[in-house]
Amino acid sequence: MARTHAVRAPRYDARGFVSDLNRIVRVERIDLLLPSCEEALHLSRHRAALPASLHVAVDAFDTLAALHSKWIFLGLARQHGMPVPDSGRVHTLEQAREWAQGRPVVLKPEFSRFGVHVRLYPHGIPADAAALAPLGAWVVQAYLDGDELCSYAIAHRGRLLAHAIYRPLHRLRRSSSYYFQPVQRPAITTAIADFVAGTHYSGQISFDWIEQDGHRARALECNPRATSGLHLFRNDVDLPGALLGDGSLHEPAQDRARMIAVLMATAGLQDALMRGQPGRWLRDWRQADDVIAVAGDRLAPAGSLLDLASYARLALQQGCNLREAATRDIEWDGEPLEALAG
């Protein structure tokens, strides 16, 4: 049985958010609470205000906060043997220039998501580059030209119990992907297994990688939450069991790509036509299955269009783009966040 409930925004009304969740858990007799995006951080922070009997699939807030920080994560990765690019923490463009010394770099806020505000300087920071926006600290990172990969995992008390790696073949302006091509990289799987074991991590955890010349992959950043790699698992795979610590390692058994068809048919097709690559778009379309459509249900794709329209409305109201509108009410960017008690 499936139902939909509205909850108040955790970023702006934490007490209302927790109150709504407690009501829904009680009425629907929910046993497992699984976050789908950055509300994971709010759920972790306010865990004590939710029923003790409820399994909330998040780790401790201090752990999630450290992984969510694009700077602190890099130190943790090195500590546990995960390769990462050379990086620095800065507050101004002048500091970034001094660190870069003319080298190609990437600049991104310490707390951000979906590639929003990321700057790529493959030829070094130009003389006319704009000052950094006042978004707190920024991370300056050596620019690595290579194959972009993403991974999604579930761990429980340091055991890796589900893992998928994919190539984000079609993306929204070098940020969020809507086409997920599965790949196998044993070295990445091993690196993640070692990382979650070393941190004794529980919950969902995702990483972005750069692989150069088919050799060593380096982790760029970590998202301690769900990402699109989840779509690569068949519906009969016991991922809820993995979240509870049951079973052995699950990996996708299929080679076919997955896609968000409504985005592939709109943004993807538009991008392909602009690049003069309609043939490639058609080939990729035929080699993927939609993650939204369900056999016998014609309303699911229509729901995707309604979601896009809703985000577009929010973007106009809030003066931001679609990517920002999609997460603005659940974000956490390192500001003080007082925990609510039960």
Coordinates of C-alpha atoms in Angstrom, one line a residue:
M1 CA 0.0 0.0 0.0
A2 CA 1.3 3.5 -0.9
R3 CA 0.2 6.9 0.3
T4 CA 1.5 10.4 0.0
H5 CA 1.7 12.9 2.8
A6 CA 2.9 16.5 2.9
V7 CA 5.4 17.5 5.5
R8 CA 6.7 20.9 6.5
A9 CA 10.1 22.0 5.3
P10 CA 12.9 20.9 7.7
R11 CA 15.1 23.8 6.8
Y12 CA 12.5 26.4 7.7
D13 CA 10.3 24.6 10.3
A14 CA 12.1 21.8 12.0
R15 CA 9.5 21.4 14.7
G16 CA 6.7 21.2 12.2
F17 CA 8.7 18.7 10.1
V18 CA 9.3 16.4 13.1
S19 CA 5.7 16.7 14.2
D20 CA 4.4 15.8 10.8
L21 CA 6.7 12.7 10.7
N22 CA 5.7 11.5 14.1
R23 CA 2.0 11.7 13.0
I24 CA 2.6 9.9 9.8
V25 CA 4.7 7.2 11.5
R26 CA 2.0 6.6 14.1
V27 CA -1.0 6.6 11.6
E28 CA 0.7 4.5 9.0
R29 CA 2.6 2.2 11.5
I30 CA 5.9 2.8 9.8
D31 CA 8.9 0.7 10.9
L32 CA 11.7 2.0 8.5
L33 CA 12.2 5.7 7.6
L34 CA 14.3 6.1 4.5
P35 CA 15.4 9.6 3.4
S36 CA 15.6 10.3 -0.4
C37 CA 17.9 13.4 -0.4
E38 CA 19.4 15.9 2.0
E39 CA 16.6 15.6 4.5
A40 CA 18.9 12.8 5.8
L41 CA 20.9 15.4 7.6
H42 CA 17.8 16.9 9.3
L43 CA 16.5 13.4 10.2
S44 CA 19.8 12.6 11.8
R45 CA 20.0 15.8 13.7
H46 CA 16.5 15.4 15.1
R47 CA 16.6 11.6 15.6
A48 CA 15.9 11.9 19.3
A49 CA 12.6 13.5 18.6
L50 CA 11.3 10.5 16.6
P51 CA 10.1 7.2 18.1
A52 CA 13.0 5.1 19.5
S53 CA 11.4 2.0 17.9
L54 CA 11.6 3.5 14.4
H55 CA 14.6 2.5 12.3
V56 CA 15.8 5.7 10.7
A57 CA 18.3 4.8 8.0
V58 CA 20.9 7.5 8.8
D59 CA 24.2 7.6 10.7
A60 CA 25.0 10.1 13.5
F61 CA 24.8 13.7 12.6
D62 CA 28.5 14.5 13.2
T63 CA 29.4 11.7 10.8
L64 CA 27.0 13.0 8.1
A65 CA 28.1 16.6 8.6
A66 CA 31.7 15.6 8.1
L67 CA 30.9 13.7 4.9
H68 CA 28.7 16.4 3.6
S69 CA 31.5 18.9 3.9
K70 CA 33.5 18.8 0.7
W71 CA 36.6 19.7 2.7
I72 CA 36.4 17.5 5.8
F73 CA 35.5 14.5 3.6
L74 CA 38.8 14.7 1.8
G75 CA 40.7 14.3 5.0
L76 CA 38.6 11.4 6.0
A77 CA 39.1 9.8 2.6
R78 CA 42.9 10.1 2.9
Q79 CA 42.8 8.7 6.4
H80 CA 41.0 5.5 5.1
G81 CA 43.1 5.0 2.0
M82 CA 40.6 6.5 -0.6
P83 CA 42.5 8.4 -3.3
V84 CA 41.5 12.0 -3.8
P85 CA 42.8 15.0 -5.8
D86 CA 45.0 17.7 -4.3
S87 CA 42.8 20.3 -2.7
G88 CA 42.7 23.4 -0.5
R89 CA 40.2 25.4 1.5
V90 CA 39.8 29.1 0.6
H91 CA 37.5 32.0 1.1
T92 CA 38.4 34.4 -1.7
L93 CA 39.4 34.1 -5.4
E94 CA 42.8 35.6 -4.6
Q95 CA 43.5 32.7 -2.1
A96 CA 42.4 30.2 -4.8
R97 CA 44.8 31.8 -7.3
E98 CA 47.6 31.6 -4.8
W99 CA 46.9 27.9 -4.2
A100 CA 46.5 27.1 -7.9
Q101 CA 49.7 28.8 -9.1
G102 CA 48.3 28.8 -12.6
R103 CA 47.2 25.1 -12.6
P104 CA 43.9 23.9 -13.9
V105 CA 41.4 23.8 -11.0
V106 CA 37.8 23.3 -9.9
L107 CA 36.2 25.6 -7.4
K108 CA 33.1 24.7 -5.4
P109 CA 31.4 25.8 -2.1
E110 CA 32.2 23.5 0.8
F111 CA 28.5 22.9 1.2
S112 CA 26.6 22.5 -2.1
R113 CA 24.8 19.9 -4.2
F114 CA 24.0 19.0 -7.9
G115 CA 26.9 21.0 -9.2
V116 CA 25.3 24.4 -8.3
H117 CA 28.0 27.2 -8.2
V118 CA 30.8 24.8 -9.3
R119 CA 33.4 26.5 -11.5
L120 CA 35.6 24.5 -13.9
Y121 CA 38.9 26.2 -15.0
P122 CA 40.7 23.6 -17.2
H123 CA 43.2 26.2 -18.3
G124 CA 43.7 27.9 -14.9
I125 CA 41.7 30.7 -13.3
P126 CA 41.3 33.5 -15.9
A127 CA 42.2 37.1 -15.1
D128 CA 38.5 38.1 -15.5
A129 CA 37.1 35.4 -13.2
A130 CA 34.3 36.7 -10.9
A131 CA 34.8 36.9 -7.2
L132 CA 33.6 34.0 -5.1
A133 CA 30.0 34.3 -4.0
P134 CA 29.6 34.8 -0.2
L135 CA 28.7 31.1 0.5
G136 CA 31.1 30.4 3.2
A137 CA 34.3 28.5 2.6
W138 CA 35.1 27.1 -0.9
V139 CA 37.2 24.1 -1.9
V140 CA 39.8 24.5 -4.7
Q141 CA 40.7 21.2 -6.2
A142 CA 43.2 20.1 -8.9
Y143 CA 41.3 19.7 -12.2
L144 CA 41.4 16.1 -13.5
D145 CA 40.4 15.5 -17.0
G146 CA 38.9 12.0 -17.3
D147 CA 35.9 9.7 -17.2
E148 CA 33.3 10.8 -14.6
L149 CA 31.7 8.0 -12.6
C150 CA 29.3 8.0 -9.7
S151 CA 28.7 5.3 -7.0
Y152 CA 25.8 4.5 -4.6
A153 CA 26.1 2.3 -1.6
I154 CA 24.3 1.0 1.4
A155 CA 26.3 0.1 4.5
H156 CA 25.4 -1.1 8.0
R157 CA 27.8 -0.8 10.9
G158 CA 30.8 -0.8 8.5
R159 CA 29.6 -3.6 6.2
L160 CA 29.1 -2.8 2.5
L161 CA 25.8 -4.5 1.6
A162 CA 24.8 -2.8 -1.7
H163 CA 26.8 -1.0 -4.3
A164 CA 26.3 0.3 -7.8
I165 CA 28.6 2.3 -10.1
Y166 CA 27.4 4.3 -13.1
R167 CA 28.5 6.7 -15.8
P168 CA 26.3 9.9 -15.8
L169 CA 26.1 9.9 -19.6
H170 CA 23.5 12.6 -20.0
R171 CA 23.4 15.5 -17.6
L172 CA 21.9 18.9 -16.9
R173 CA 24.7 21.3 -17.7
R174 CA 27.5 19.2 -16.1
S175 CA 25.4 18.7 -12.9
S176 CA 22.6 16.3 -12.2
S177 CA 22.4 13.3 -14.4
Y178 CA 19.2 11.8 -15.9
Y179 CA 20.9 8.8 -17.7
F180 CA 22.7 6.1 -15.7
Q181 CA 24.9 3.7 -17.5
P182 CA 26.1 0.8 -15.2
V183 CA 29.8 0.0 -15.1
Q184 CA 32.0 -2.3 -13.0
R185 CA 35.1 -1.0 -11.2
P186 CA 36.3 -3.5 -8.6
A187 CA 38.9 -1.0 -7.3
I188 CA 36.2 1.5 -6.5
T189 CA 34.1 -1.1 -4.8
T190 CA 37.1 -2.1 -2.6
A191 CA 37.9 1.5 -1.8
I192 CA 34.3 2.1 -0.6
A193 CA 34.2 -1.1 1.4
D194 CA 37.4 0.0 3.2
F195 CA 36.0 3.5 3.8
V196 CA 32.7 2.3 5.3
A197 CA 34.6 -0.2 7.4
G198 CA 37.0 2.4 8.6
T199 CA 34.2 4.9 9.5
H200 CA 31.8 2.1 10.8
Y201 CA 29.2 3.8 8.6
S202 CA 25.5 3.0 8.5
G203 CA 23.0 4.2 5.9
Q204 CA 23.2 5.3 2.3
I205 CA 26.4 6.9 0.9
S206 CA 27.4 8.1 -2.5
F207 CA 30.6 9.3 -4.2
D208 CA 31.6 11.2 -7.3
W209 CA 34.8 10.0 -9.1
I210 CA 37.2 10.8 -11.9
E211 CA 38.9 8.0 -13.7
Q212 CA 41.9 8.9 -15.8
D213 CA 43.0 6.8 -18.8
G214 CA 41.1 3.8 -17.5
H215 CA 43.4 3.6 -14.4
R216 CA 43.2 4.9 -10.9
A217 CA 40.0 6.6 -9.9
R218 CA 39.9 9.5 -7.4
A219 CA 37.0 10.5 -5.2
L220 CA 36.0 14.1 -5.7
E221 CA 33.3 14.3 -3.1
C222 CA 30.8 12.4 -0.9
N223 CA 27.1 12.6 -0.6
P224 CA 25.9 10.8 2.6
R225 CA 22.5 10.2 1.1
A226 CA 20.7 8.5 -1.8
T227 CA 21.6 9.2 -5.4
S228 CA 20.5 7.8 -8.7
G229 CA 22.6 4.6 -8.5
L230 CA 19.6 3.3 -6.6
H231 CA 17.8 3.0 -9.9
L232 CA 20.1 0.3 -11.1
F233 CA 18.8 -2.3 -8.8
R234 CA 15.9 -4.5 -9.7
N235 CA 12.7 -4.2 -7.6
D236 CA 13.2 -7.7 -6.2
V237 CA 16.5 -6.9 -4.6
D238 CA 16.2 -6.7 -0.8
L239 CA 17.6 -3.2 -0.3
P240 CA 15.4 -2.6 2.8
G241 CA 17.1 -5.7 4.3
A242 CA 20.5 -4.2 3.5
L243 CA 19.5 -1.0 5.3
L244 CA 18.7 -3.2 8.4
G245 CA 22.0 -5.1 8.1
D246 CA 20.7 -8.3 6.6
G247 CA 22.3 -10.4 3.8
S248 CA 25.5 -10.1 1.8
L249 CA 26.6 -7.6 -0.9
H250 CA 24.1 -6.7 -3.6
E251 CA 25.2 -5.4 -6.9
P252 CA 23.1 -4.6 -10.0
A253 CA 22.7 -7.8 -12.2
Q254 CA 21.6 -6.0 -15.4
D255 CA 23.7 -4.2 -18.0
R256 CA 20.9 -2.0 -19.4
A257 CA 21.1 1.7 -18.6
R258 CA 18.3 3.5 -16.7
M259 CA 17.0 7.0 -17.4
I260 CA 14.5 9.6 -16.4
A261 CA 12.7 9.5 -19.6
V262 CA 10.8 12.8 -19.3
L263 CA 14.2 14.6 -19.0
M264 CA 15.9 12.5 -21.6
A265 CA 13.0 13.4 -24.0
T266 CA 13.2 17.1 -23.3
A267 CA 16.5 18.4 -22.0
G268 CA 18.4 15.4 -23.5
L269 CA 16.9 15.7 -26.9
Q270 CA 17.4 19.5 -27.0
D271 CA 21.0 19.1 -26.0
A272 CA 21.6 16.4 -28.6
L273 CA 20.1 18.6 -31.4
M274 CA 22.3 21.6 -30.3
R275 CA 25.4 19.3 -30.4
G276 CA 24.3 17.8 -33.7
Q277 CA 24.2 14.3 -32.1
P278 CA 20.5 13.1 -32.6
G279 CA 21.8 9.7 -33.6
R280 CA 23.7 9.2 -30.4
W281 CA 20.6 10.3 -28.4
L282 CA 18.4 7.8 -30.2
R283 CA 20.9 5.0 -29.6
D284 CA 21.1 5.8 -25.9
W285 CA 17.3 6.1 -25.7
R286 CA 16.8 2.6 -27.1
Q287 CA 19.4 1.1 -24.7
A288 CA 17.8 2.4 -21.5
D289 CA 14.7 1.8 -19.4
D290 CA 12.7 4.5 -17.7
V291 CA 13.0 4.7 -13.9
I292 CA 9.6 6.4 -13.5
A293 CA 7.2 4.4 -15.7
V294 CA 5.6 1.4 -14.3
A295 CA 4.0 -1.3 -16.5
G296 CA 0.3 -0.7 -16.7
D297 CA 0.4 2.8 -15.2
R298 CA 0.3 5.6 -17.7
L299 CA 0.0 8.3 -15.0
A300 CA 3.7 8.0 -13.7
P301 CA 5.3 9.9 -16.7
A302 CA 2.5 12.6 -16.4
G303 CA 3.5 12.9 -12.7
S304 CA 7.0 13.6 -13.7
L305 CA 5.9 16.5 -15.9
L306 CA 3.8 17.9 -13.0
D307 CA 6.9 17.7 -10.8
L308 CA 8.9 19.7 -13.3
A309 CA 6.1 22.3 -13.5
S310 CA 6.0 22.5 -9.7
Y311 CA 9.8 23.1 -9.5
A312 CA 9.6 25.6 -12.3
R313 CA 6.9 27.5 -10.3
L314 CA 9.1 27.4 -7.2
A315 CA 12.1 28.6 -9.2
L316 CA 10.2 31.6 -10.5
Q317 CA 8.8 32.5 -7.0
Q318 CA 12.2 32.1 -5.3
G319 CA 14.4 33.6 -8.1
C320 CA 16.6 30.6 -8.5
N321 CA 17.1 27.8 -11.1
L322 CA 15.3 24.4 -11.2
R323 CA 18.2 22.6 -9.5
E324 CA 18.2 25.0 -6.5
A325 CA 14.4 24.9 -6.3
A326 CA 14.4 21.1 -6.0
T327 CA 16.3 21.1 -2.7
R328 CA 16.0 24.5 -1.2
D329 CA 13.6 23.4 1.6
I330 CA 15.8 20.4 2.7
E331 CA 19.3 21.8 2.4
W332 CA 21.9 22.1 5.1
D333 CA 25.0 24.2 4.5
G334 CA 26.9 23.9 7.7
E335 CA 25.0 26.5 9.7
P336 CA 24.2 25.8 13.4
L337 CA 21.4 23.3 13.6
E338 CA 19.9 22.8 17.1
A339 CA 18.8 19.3 17.8
L340 CA 15.2 18.7 18.8
A341 CA 14.6 16.3 21.7
G342 CA 11.7 13.8 22.1

